[in-house]
Coordinates of C-alpha atoms and ligand atoms in Angstrom, one line a residue:
X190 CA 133.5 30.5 77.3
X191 CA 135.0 33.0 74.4
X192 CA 137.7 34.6 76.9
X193 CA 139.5 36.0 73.8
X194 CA 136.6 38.3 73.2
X195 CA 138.3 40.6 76.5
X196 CA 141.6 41.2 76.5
X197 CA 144.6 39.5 78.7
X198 CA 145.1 42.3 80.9
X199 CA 141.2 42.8 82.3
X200 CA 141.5 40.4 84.9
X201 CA 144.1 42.8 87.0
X202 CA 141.8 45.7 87.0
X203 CA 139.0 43.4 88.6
X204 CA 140.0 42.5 92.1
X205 CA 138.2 41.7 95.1
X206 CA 139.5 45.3 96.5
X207 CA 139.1 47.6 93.0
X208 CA 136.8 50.2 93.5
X209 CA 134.2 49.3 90.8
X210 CA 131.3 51.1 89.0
X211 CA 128.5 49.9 86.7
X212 CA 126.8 52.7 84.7
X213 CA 123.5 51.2 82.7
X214 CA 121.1 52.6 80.6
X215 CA 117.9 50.6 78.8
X216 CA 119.9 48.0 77.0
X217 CA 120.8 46.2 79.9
X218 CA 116.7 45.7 80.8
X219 CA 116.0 45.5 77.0
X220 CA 116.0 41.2 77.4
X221 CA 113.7 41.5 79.9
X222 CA 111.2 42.7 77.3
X223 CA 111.2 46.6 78.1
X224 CA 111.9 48.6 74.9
X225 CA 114.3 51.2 75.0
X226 CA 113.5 55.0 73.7
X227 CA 116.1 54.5 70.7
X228 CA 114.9 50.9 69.5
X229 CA 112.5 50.2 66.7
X230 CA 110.4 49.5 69.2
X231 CA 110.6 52.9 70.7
X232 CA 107.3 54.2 69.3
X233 CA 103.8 54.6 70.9
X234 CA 100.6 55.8 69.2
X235 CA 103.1 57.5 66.7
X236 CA 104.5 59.5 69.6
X237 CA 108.1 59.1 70.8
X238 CA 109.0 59.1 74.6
X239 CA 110.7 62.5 73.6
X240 CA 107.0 64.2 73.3
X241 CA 105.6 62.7 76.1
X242 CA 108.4 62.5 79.2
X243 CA 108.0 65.9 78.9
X244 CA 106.9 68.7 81.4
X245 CA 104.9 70.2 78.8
X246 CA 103.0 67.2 77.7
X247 CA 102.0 66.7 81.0
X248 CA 100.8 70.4 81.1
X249 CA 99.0 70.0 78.0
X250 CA 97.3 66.4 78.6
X251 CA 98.5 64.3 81.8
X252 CA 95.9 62.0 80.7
X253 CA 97.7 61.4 77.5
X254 CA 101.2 61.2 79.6
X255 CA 99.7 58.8 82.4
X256 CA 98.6 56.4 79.6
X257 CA 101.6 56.1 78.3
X258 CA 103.1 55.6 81.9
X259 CA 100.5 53.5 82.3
X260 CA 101.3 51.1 79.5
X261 CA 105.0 51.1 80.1
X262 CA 104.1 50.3 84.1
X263 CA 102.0 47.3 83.0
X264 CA 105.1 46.4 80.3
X265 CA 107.7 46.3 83.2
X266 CA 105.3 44.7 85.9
X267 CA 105.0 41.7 83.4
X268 CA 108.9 41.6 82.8
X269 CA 111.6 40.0 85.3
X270 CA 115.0 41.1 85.7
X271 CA 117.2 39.1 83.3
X272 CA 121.2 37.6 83.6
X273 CA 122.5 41.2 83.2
X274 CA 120.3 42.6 86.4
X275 CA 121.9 39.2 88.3
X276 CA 125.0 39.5 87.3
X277 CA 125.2 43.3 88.1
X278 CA 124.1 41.9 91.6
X279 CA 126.7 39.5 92.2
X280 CA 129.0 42.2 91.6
X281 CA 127.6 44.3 94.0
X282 CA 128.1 41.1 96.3
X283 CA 131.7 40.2 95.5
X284 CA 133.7 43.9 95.4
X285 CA 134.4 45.4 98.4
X286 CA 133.8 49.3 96.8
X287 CA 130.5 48.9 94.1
X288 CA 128.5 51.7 93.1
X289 CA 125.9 50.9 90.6
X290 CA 124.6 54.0 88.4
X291 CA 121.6 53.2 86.5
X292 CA 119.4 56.0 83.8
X293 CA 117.1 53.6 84.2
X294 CA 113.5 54.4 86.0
X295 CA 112.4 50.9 85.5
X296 CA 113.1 49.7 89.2
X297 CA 114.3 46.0 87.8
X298 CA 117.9 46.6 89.2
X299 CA 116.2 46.6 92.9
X300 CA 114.2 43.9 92.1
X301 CA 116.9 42.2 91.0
X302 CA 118.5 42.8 94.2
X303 CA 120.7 45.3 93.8
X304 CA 121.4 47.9 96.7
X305 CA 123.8 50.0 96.3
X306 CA 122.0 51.8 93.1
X307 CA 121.9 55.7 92.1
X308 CA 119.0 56.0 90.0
X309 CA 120.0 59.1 88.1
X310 CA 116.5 59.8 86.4
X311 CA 114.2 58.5 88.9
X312 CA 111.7 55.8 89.3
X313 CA 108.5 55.1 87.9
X314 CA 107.2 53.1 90.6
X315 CA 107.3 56.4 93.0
X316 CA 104.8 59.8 92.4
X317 CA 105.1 63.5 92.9
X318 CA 102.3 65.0 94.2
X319 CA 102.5 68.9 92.2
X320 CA 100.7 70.8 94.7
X321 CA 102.6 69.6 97.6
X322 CA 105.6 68.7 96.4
X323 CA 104.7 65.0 98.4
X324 CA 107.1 62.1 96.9
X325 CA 105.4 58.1 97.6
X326 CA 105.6 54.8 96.5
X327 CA 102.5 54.3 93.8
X328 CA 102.6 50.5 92.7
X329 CA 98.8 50.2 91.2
X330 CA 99.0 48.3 88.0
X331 CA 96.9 48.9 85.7
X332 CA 96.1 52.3 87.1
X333 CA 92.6 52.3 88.3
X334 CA 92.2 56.5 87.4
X335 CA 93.7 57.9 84.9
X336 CA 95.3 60.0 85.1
X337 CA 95.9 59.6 88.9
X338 CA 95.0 62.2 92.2
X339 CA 96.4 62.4 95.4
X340 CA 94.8 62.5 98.3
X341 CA 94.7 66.4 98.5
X342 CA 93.0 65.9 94.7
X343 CA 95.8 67.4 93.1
X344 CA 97.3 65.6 90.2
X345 CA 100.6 63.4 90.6
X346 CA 103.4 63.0 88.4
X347 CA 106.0 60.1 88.0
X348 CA 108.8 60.8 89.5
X349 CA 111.2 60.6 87.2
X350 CA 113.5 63.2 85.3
X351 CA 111.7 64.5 82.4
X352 CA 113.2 65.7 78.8
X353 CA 114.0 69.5 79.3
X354 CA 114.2 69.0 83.2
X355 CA 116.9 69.7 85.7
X356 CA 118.6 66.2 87.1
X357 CA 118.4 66.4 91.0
X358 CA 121.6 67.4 92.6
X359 CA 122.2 65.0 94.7
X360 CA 122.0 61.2 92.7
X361 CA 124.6 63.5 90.1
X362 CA 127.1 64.5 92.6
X363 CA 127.1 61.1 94.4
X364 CA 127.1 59.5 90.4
X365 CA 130.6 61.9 89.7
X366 CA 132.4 61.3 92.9
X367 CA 131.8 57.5 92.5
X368 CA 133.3 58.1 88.7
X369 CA 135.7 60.3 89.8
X370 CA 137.2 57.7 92.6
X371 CA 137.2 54.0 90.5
X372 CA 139.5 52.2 89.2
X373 CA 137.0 50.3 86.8
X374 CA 133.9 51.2 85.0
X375 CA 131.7 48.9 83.3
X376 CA 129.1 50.9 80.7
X377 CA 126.2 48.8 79.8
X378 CA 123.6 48.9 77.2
X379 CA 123.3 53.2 77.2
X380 CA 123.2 55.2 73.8
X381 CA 125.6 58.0 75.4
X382 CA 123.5 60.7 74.0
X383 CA 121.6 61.7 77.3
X384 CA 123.2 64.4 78.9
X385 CA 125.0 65.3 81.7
X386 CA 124.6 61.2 82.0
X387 CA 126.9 60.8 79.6
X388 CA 129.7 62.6 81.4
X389 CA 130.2 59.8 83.7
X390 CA 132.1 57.6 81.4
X391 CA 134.6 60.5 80.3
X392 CA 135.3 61.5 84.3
X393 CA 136.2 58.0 85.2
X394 CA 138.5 57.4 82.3
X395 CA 139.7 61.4 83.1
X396 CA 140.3 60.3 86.3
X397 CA 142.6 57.2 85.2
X398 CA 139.9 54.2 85.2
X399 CA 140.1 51.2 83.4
X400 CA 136.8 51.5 81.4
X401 CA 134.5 48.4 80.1
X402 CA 132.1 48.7 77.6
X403 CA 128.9 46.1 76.8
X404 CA 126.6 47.3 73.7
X405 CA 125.1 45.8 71.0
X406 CA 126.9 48.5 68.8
X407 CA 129.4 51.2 68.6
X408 CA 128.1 54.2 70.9
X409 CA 130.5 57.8 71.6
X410 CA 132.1 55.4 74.7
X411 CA 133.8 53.1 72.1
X412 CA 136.7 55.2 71.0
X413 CA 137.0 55.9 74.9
X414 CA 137.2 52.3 76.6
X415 CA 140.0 50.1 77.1
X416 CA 137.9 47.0 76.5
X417 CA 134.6 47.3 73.9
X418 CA 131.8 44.1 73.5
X419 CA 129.6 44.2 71.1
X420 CA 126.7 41.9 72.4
X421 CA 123.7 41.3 74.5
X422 CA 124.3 42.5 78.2
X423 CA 122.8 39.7 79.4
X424 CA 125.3 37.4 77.7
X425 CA 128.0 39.0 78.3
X426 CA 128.0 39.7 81.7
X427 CA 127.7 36.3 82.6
X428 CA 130.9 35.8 80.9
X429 CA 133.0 38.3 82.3
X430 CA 131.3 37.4 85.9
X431 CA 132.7 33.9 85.1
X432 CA 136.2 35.6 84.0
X433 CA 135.9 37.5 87.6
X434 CA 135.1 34.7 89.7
X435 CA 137.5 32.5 88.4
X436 CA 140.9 34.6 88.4
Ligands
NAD11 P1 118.9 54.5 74.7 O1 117.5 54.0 74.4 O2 119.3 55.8 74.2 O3 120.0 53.5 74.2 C1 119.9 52.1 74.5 C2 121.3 51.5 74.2 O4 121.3 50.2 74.6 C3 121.7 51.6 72.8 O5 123.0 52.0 72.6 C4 121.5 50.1 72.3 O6 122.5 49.8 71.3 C5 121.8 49.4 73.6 N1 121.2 48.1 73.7 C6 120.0 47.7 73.3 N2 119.8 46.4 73.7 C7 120.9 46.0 74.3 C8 121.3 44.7 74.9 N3 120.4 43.7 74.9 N4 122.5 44.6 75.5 C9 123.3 45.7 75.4 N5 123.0 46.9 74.9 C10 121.8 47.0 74.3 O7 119.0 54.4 76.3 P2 119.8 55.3 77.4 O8 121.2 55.5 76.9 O9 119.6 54.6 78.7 O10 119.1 56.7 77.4 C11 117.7 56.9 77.3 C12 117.0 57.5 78.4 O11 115.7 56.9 78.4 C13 117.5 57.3 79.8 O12 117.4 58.6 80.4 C14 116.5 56.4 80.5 O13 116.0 57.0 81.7 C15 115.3 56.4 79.6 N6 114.8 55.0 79.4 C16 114.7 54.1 80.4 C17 114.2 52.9 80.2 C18 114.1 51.9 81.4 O14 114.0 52.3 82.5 N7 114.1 50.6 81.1 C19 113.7 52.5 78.9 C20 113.8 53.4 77.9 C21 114.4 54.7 78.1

């Protein structure tokens, strides 16, 4: 196992009793075969996500918007949580004080078996109703309608956090108090462009945390952490699980 790619000092900030915080974004479920919005992969129909997660898209054409959700739904139902998803979970296992923060609306860190997760931007596997307000579990895959109704015959809406939409209050709070309070944060696989998301990072270190970085390249973070890998999440979380474990 390549320990010199962290350096000699990590192992101290990781023990059994370190308050510990994962932040991901869609790199770390990009092995498991869902693109991310950046990627090459990121287009659909020549749209980007960018025009479609959008409040006003879904104004204009939900139809348009819920196909889109539609395909992604179908992408992620065919995809399994990968080695970065378990390892996250073994974390969660092992620390005594874990908080896992994920931008991710994909639901694969729960199936992976995480518990402890603030989902910052929602989840696509739950529905708003827009008359009512109503929030539910919607699993169907493909969706049989499209675009969907409730019950009441009004239309639904993922419920996730949309470009140009306010991030609920609670998840954010709960997200900076957790980054406020560690003493390490691990930062996995996210682009650090999506705001106030990417604040999370700069209040742990603020506040005197020992910060981790996993991305396949350089990202605003890099300057920032005390220990930057460039790679695949899901080989190198393995490897610093094994570094963990083993001390
Ligand atoms: P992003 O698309 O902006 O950036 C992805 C980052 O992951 C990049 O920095 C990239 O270099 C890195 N990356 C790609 N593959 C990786 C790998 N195998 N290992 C490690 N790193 C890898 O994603 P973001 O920062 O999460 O922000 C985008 C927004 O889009 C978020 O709000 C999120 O809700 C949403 N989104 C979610 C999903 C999902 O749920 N899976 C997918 C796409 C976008």
């Amino acid at each position: 196992m390549p320990r010199d790619k962290f350096p000699w000092e990590l192992h101290n900030f990781f023990k059994k009793g370190s308050r510990v915080v994962v932040l991901t974004g869609a790199g770390v479920s990009a092995e498991s075969g869902m693109p991310t919005f950046r990627g090459e992969d990121g287009l659909w129909r020549n749209y980007r996500a960018e025009e479609l997660a959008t409040p006003e898209a879904f104004t204009r054409d939900p139809k348009l918007v819920w196909e889109w959700y539609d395909m992604r739904r179908k992408i992620i139902h065919g995809c399994k949580p990968n080695p970065g998803h378990e390892t996250i979970v073994k974390m969660e296992v092992y620390f005594e004080d874990f908080q896992l923060i994920t931008q991710n609306v994909d639901g694969l860190h729960r199936r992976a078996g995480s518990k402890n997760v603030i989902e910052l931007h929602g989840n696509l596997w739950r529905v708003r109703c827009v008359e009512e307000g109503k929030i539910f579990d919607f699993m169907e895959v493909p969706l049989k309608a499209v675009p969907p109704l409730c019950d009441c015959g009004s239309l639904i809406r993922p419920d996730v956090v949309w470009f140009g939409e306010a991030m609920p209050i609670e998840p954010l709070e709960a997200a900076f108090t957790a980054a406020e309070g560690c003493d390490v944060m691990v930062v996995v696989g996210t682009s650090g462009i999506v705001q106030p998301a990417a604040l999370i990072p700069i209040l742990a270190k603020q506040n005197g945390a020992y910060l981790v970085e996993v991305n396949l390249e350089p990202t605003p973070f890099t300057g920032l952490a005390d220990c930057s890998v460039l790679g695949k999440a899901g080989e190198v979380l393995p490897e610093l699980w094994n570094l963990i474990k083993d001390q």
